[in-house]
Short mmCIF file of C-alpha atoms in Angstrom, two decimals:
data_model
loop_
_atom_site.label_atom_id
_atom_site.label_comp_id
_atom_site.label_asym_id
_atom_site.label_seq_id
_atom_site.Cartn_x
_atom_site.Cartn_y
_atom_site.Cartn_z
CA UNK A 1 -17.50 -4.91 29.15
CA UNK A 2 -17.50 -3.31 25.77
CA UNK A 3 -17.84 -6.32 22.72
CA UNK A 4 -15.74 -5.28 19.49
CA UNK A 5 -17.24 -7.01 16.57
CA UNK A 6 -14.33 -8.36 14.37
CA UNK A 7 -14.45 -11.05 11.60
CA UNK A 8 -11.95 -14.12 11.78
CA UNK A 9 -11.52 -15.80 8.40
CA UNK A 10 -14.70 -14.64 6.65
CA UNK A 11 -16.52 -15.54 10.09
CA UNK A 12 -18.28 -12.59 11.75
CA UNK A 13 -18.12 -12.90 15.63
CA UNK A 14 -17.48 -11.08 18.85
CA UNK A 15 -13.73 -10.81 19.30
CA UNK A 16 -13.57 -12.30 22.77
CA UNK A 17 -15.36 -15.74 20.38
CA UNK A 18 -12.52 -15.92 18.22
CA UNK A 19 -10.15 -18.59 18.71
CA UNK A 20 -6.36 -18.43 17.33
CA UNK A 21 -3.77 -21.01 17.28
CA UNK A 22 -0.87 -20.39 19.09
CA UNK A 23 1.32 -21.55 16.11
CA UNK A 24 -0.20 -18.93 14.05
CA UNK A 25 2.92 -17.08 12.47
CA UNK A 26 1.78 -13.92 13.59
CA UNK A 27 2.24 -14.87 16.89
CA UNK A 28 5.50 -17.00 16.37
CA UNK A 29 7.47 -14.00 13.46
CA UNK A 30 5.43 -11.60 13.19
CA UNK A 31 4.71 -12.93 10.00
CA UNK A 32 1.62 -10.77 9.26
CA UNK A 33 0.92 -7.24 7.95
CA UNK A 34 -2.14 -4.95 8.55
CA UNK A 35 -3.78 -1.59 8.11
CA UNK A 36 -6.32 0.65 9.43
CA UNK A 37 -8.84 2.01 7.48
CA UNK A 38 -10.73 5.30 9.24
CA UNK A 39 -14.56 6.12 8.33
CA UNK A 40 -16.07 9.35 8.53
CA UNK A 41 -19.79 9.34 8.04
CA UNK A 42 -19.44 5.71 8.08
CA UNK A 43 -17.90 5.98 5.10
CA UNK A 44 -14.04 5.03 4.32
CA UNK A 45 -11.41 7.88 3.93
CA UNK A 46 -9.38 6.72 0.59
CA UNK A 47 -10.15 2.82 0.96
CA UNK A 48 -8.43 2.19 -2.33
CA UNK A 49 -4.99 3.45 -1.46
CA UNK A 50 -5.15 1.29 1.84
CA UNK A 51 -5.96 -1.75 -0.05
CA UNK A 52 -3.23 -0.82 -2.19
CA UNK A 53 -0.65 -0.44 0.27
CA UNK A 54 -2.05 -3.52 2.26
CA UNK A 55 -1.50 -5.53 -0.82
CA UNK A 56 1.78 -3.78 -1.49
CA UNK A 57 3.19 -5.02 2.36
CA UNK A 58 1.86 -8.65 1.45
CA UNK A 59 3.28 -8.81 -1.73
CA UNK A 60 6.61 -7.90 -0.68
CA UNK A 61 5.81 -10.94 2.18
CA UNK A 62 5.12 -12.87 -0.92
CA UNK A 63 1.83 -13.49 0.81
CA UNK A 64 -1.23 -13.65 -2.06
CA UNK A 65 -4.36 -11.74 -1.16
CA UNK A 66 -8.16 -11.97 -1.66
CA UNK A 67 -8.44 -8.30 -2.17
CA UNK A 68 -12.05 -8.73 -3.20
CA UNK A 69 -13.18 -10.37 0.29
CA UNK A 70 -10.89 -8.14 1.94
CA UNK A 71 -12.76 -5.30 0.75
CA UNK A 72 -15.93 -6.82 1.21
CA UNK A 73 -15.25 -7.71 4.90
CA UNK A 74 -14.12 -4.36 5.95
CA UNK A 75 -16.88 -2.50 4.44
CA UNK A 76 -19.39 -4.97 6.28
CA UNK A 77 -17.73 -4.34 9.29
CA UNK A 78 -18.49 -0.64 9.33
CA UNK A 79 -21.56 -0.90 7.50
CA UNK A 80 -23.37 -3.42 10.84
CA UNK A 81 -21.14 -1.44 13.52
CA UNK A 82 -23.39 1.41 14.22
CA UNK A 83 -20.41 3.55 13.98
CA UNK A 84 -20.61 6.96 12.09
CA UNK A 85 -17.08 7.53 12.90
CA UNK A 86 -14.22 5.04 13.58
CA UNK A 87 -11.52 2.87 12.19
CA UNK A 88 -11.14 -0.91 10.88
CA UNK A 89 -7.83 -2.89 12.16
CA UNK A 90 -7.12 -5.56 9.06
CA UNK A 91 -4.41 -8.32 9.42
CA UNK A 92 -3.23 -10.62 7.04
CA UNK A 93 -1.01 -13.48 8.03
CA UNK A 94 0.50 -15.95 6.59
CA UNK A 95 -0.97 -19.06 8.33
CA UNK A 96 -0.49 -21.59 10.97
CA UNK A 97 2.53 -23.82 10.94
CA UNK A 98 2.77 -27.60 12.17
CA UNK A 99 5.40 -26.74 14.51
CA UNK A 100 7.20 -23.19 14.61
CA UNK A 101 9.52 -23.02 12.25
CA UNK A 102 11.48 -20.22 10.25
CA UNK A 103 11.13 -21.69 7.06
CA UNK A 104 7.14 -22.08 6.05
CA UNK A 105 5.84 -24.30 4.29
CA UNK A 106 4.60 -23.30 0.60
CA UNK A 107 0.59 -24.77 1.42
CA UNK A 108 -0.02 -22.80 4.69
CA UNK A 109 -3.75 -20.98 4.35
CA UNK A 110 -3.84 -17.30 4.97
CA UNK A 111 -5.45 -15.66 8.31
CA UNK A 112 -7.40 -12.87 8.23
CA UNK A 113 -8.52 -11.13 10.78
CA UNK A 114 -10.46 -7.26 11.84
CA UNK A 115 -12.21 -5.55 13.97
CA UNK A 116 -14.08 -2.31 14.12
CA UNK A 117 -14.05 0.49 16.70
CA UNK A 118 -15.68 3.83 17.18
CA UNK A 119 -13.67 6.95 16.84
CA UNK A 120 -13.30 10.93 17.68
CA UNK A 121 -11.69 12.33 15.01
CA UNK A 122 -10.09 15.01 17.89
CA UNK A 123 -6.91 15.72 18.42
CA UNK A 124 -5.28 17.65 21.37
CA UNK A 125 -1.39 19.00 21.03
CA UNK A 126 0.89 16.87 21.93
CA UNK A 127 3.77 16.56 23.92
CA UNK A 128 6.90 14.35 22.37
CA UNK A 129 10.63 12.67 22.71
CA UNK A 130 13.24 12.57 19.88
CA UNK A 131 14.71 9.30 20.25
CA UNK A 132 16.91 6.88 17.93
CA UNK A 133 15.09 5.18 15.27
CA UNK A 134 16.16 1.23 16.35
CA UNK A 135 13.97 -0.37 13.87
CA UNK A 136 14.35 -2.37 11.18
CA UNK A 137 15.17 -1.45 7.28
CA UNK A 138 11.92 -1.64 5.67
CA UNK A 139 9.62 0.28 7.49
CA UNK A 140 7.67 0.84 3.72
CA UNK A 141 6.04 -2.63 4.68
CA UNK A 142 3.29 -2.26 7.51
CA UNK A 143 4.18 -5.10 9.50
CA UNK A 144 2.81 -5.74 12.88
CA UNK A 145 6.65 -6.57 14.14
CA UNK A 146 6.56 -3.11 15.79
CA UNK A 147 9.09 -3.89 18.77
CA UNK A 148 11.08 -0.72 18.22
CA UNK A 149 8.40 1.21 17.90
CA UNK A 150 7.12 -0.21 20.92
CA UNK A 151 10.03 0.18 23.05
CA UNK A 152 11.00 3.93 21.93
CA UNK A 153 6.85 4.85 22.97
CA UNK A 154 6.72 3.58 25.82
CA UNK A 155 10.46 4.90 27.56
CA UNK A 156 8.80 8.55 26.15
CA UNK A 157 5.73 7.53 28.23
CA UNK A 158 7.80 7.42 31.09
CA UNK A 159 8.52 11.06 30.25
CA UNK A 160 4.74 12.11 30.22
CA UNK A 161 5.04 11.79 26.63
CA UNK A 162 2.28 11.36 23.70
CA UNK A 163 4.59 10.56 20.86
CA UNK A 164 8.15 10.32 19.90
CA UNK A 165 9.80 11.37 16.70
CA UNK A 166 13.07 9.05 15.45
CA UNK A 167 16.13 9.80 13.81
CA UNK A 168 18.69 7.72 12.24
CA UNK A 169 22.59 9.04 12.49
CA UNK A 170 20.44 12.82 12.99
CA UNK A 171 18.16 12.62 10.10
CA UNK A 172 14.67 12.70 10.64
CA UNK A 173 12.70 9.38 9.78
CA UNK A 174 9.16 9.51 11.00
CA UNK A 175 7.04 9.64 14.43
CA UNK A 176 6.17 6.05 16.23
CA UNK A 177 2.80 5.28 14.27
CA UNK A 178 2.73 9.10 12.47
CA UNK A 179 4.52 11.18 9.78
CA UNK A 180 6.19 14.17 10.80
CA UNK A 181 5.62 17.73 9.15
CA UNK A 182 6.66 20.96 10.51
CA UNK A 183 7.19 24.28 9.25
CA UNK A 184 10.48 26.61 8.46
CA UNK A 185 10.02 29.84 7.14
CA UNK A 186 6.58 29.36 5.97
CA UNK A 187 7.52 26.44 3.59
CA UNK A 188 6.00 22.73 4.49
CA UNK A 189 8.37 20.14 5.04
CA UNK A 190 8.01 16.71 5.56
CA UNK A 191 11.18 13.84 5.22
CA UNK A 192 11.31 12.14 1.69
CA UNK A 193 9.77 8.28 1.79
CA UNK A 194 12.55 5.56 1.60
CA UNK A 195 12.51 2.57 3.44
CA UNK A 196 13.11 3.54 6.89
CA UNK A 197 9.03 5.47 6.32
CA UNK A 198 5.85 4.24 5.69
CA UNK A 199 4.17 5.79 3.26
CA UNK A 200 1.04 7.30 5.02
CA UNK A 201 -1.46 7.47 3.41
CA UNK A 202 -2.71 10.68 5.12
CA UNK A 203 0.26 11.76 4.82
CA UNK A 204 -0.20 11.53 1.12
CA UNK A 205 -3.65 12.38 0.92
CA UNK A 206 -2.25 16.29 3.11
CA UNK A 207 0.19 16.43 0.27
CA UNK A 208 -1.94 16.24 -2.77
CA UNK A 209 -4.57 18.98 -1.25
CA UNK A 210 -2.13 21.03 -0.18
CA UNK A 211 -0.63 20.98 -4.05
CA UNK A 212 -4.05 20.94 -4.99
CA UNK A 213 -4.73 24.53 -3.14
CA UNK A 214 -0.88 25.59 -4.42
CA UNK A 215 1.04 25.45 -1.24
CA UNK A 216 4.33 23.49 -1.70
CA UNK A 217 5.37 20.58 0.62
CA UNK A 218 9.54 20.15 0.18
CA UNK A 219 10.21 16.32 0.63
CA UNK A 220 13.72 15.72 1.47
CA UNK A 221 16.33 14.48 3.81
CA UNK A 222 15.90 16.61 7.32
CA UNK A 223 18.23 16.91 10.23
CA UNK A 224 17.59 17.18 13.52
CA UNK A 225 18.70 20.65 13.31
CA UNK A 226 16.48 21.41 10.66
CA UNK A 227 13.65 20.42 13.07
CA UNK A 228 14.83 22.90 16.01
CA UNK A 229 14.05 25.93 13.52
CA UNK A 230 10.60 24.90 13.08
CA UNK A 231 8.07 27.58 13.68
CA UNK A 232 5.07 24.65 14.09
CA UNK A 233 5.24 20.85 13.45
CA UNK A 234 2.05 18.15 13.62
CA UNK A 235 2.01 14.34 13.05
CA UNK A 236 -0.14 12.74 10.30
CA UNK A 237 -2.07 9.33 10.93
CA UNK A 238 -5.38 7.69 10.03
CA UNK A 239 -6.47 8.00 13.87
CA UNK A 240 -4.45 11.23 14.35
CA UNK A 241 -5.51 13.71 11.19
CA UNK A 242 -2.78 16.22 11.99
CA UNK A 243 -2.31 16.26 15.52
CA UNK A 244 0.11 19.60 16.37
CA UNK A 245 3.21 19.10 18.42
CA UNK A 246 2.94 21.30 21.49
CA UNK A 247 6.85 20.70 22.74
CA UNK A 248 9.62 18.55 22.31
CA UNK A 249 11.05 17.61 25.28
CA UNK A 250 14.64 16.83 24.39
CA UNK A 251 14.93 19.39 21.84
CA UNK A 252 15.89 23.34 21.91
CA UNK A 253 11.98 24.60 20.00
CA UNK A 254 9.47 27.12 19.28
CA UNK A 255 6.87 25.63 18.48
CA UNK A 256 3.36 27.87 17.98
CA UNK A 257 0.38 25.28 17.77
CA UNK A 258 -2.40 28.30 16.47
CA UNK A 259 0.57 28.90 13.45
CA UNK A 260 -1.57 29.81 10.75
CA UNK A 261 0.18 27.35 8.07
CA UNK A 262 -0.99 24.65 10.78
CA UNK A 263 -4.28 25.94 10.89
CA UNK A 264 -4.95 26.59 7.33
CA UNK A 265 -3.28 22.62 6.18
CA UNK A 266 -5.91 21.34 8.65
CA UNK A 267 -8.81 23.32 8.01
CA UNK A 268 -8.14 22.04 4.11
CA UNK A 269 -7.79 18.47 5.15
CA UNK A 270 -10.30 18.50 7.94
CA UNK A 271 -13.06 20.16 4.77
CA UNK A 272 -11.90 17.31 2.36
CA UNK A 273 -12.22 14.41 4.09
CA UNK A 274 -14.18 15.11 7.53
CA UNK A 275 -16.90 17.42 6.77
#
């Protein structure tokens, strides 16, 4: 049985050690946010912008962080896990209440909680679903309420699936736990961040090199229609890197996977920030 090392309120133990109330709010609402921070070389890829997002979710949760613990934790974590590559699940909740209840009270104490995991930073194409986006309207703050997520992954499963990529009233939104970019006459598109999309942040970080080596990404609203004219497309996550989409199953494409745009976005990404 494999042992994931994880840390439980500034406590460093063996997951299967750690002990959580059931009234924890996380359990009972939801009431918790999180990220994942990847390591390459056991070191992290852009650590400040996920502590920056992290403490832009709890902040909108009204939740106050420790940022400087926070930090600390994670980057002991991967510094004892004898990792080189892998990935650091954070959560922050907001505590355990007396008796479940909607309405918290103003004293709870925070949870925090991570764990560390090895990684391959490999990605094979993939195969996905379009499906209705069913999830709630602020998708900007990385909750771990992921139920519509959840339930659109696992009905493409059924379908042999890897991934699915939602729409709301046929406008693209995002994938289940990726950002969506694809390709239409040689110009990189990508849907524009509101609050039905989290902000990646390598989504963000594929953006700025790509300006950075003069290619332009258009960020606007995209249509399901747009996305059938695509001559590539990939997904963008802190696990995935850009991981190309091989065929969409419920959706008249082309899609070529060696497309040189594809290939030359993730050979600039791949030499920034996993070489």
């Amino acid at each position: 049985m494999i042992q994931i090392k994880g840390v439980f309120n500034g406590s460093f133990d063996i997951v299967d050690n750690i002990k959580v109330s059931p009234f924890s709010r996380a359990y009972t609402f939801s009431d918790s946010v999180y990220e994942v921070v990847p390591f390459f070389n056991s070191k992290p890829i852009a650590f400040e912008a996920h502590l920056k997002r992290l403490e832009f979710s709890s902040s909108e949760l009204s939740i106050s962080l420790n940022l400087e613990k926070i930090s600390n934790e994670i980057a002991t974590l991967i510094s004892t896990s004898g990792f080189s590559n892998g990935y650091v699940y954070y959560q922050v909740t907001r505590g355990v209440d007396a008796l479940r209840s909607h309405m918290h009270e103003s004293s709870l104490e925070i949870e925090t909680f991570g764990y560390v995991k090895a990684h391959l930073f490999e990605w094979k194409p993939l195969k996905v679903s379009i499906c209705d986006d069913i999830r709630w309207n602020r998708c900007d703050i990385k909750s771990t309420s992921l139920l519509g997520n959840v339930m659109n992954m696992n009905s493409a499963r059924k379908n042999n699936c890897d991934e699915v990529i939602m729409h709301k009233d046929g406008l693209l939104t995002e994938a289940g736990a990726s950002n969506l970019f694809f390709v239409i006459d040689e110009t990189i598109c990508t849907p524009a961040l509101n609050g039905n999309i989290l902000p990646g942040i390598t989504r963000a970080l594929l953006i700025d090199e790509l300006k950075a080596n003069s290619i332009k990404v258009l960020e606007k609203d995209f249509s399901l229609d747009d996305l059938s004219k695509a001559t590539c497309a990939w997904l963008t996550s802190s696990t995935k890197g850009l991981a190309p989409i091989s065929e969409i199953v419920n959706l008249e494409s082309n899609l070529d996977i060696y497309n040189l745009v594809y290939k030359s976005s993730e050979e600039i990404f791949n030499k920034k920030f996993l070489s």
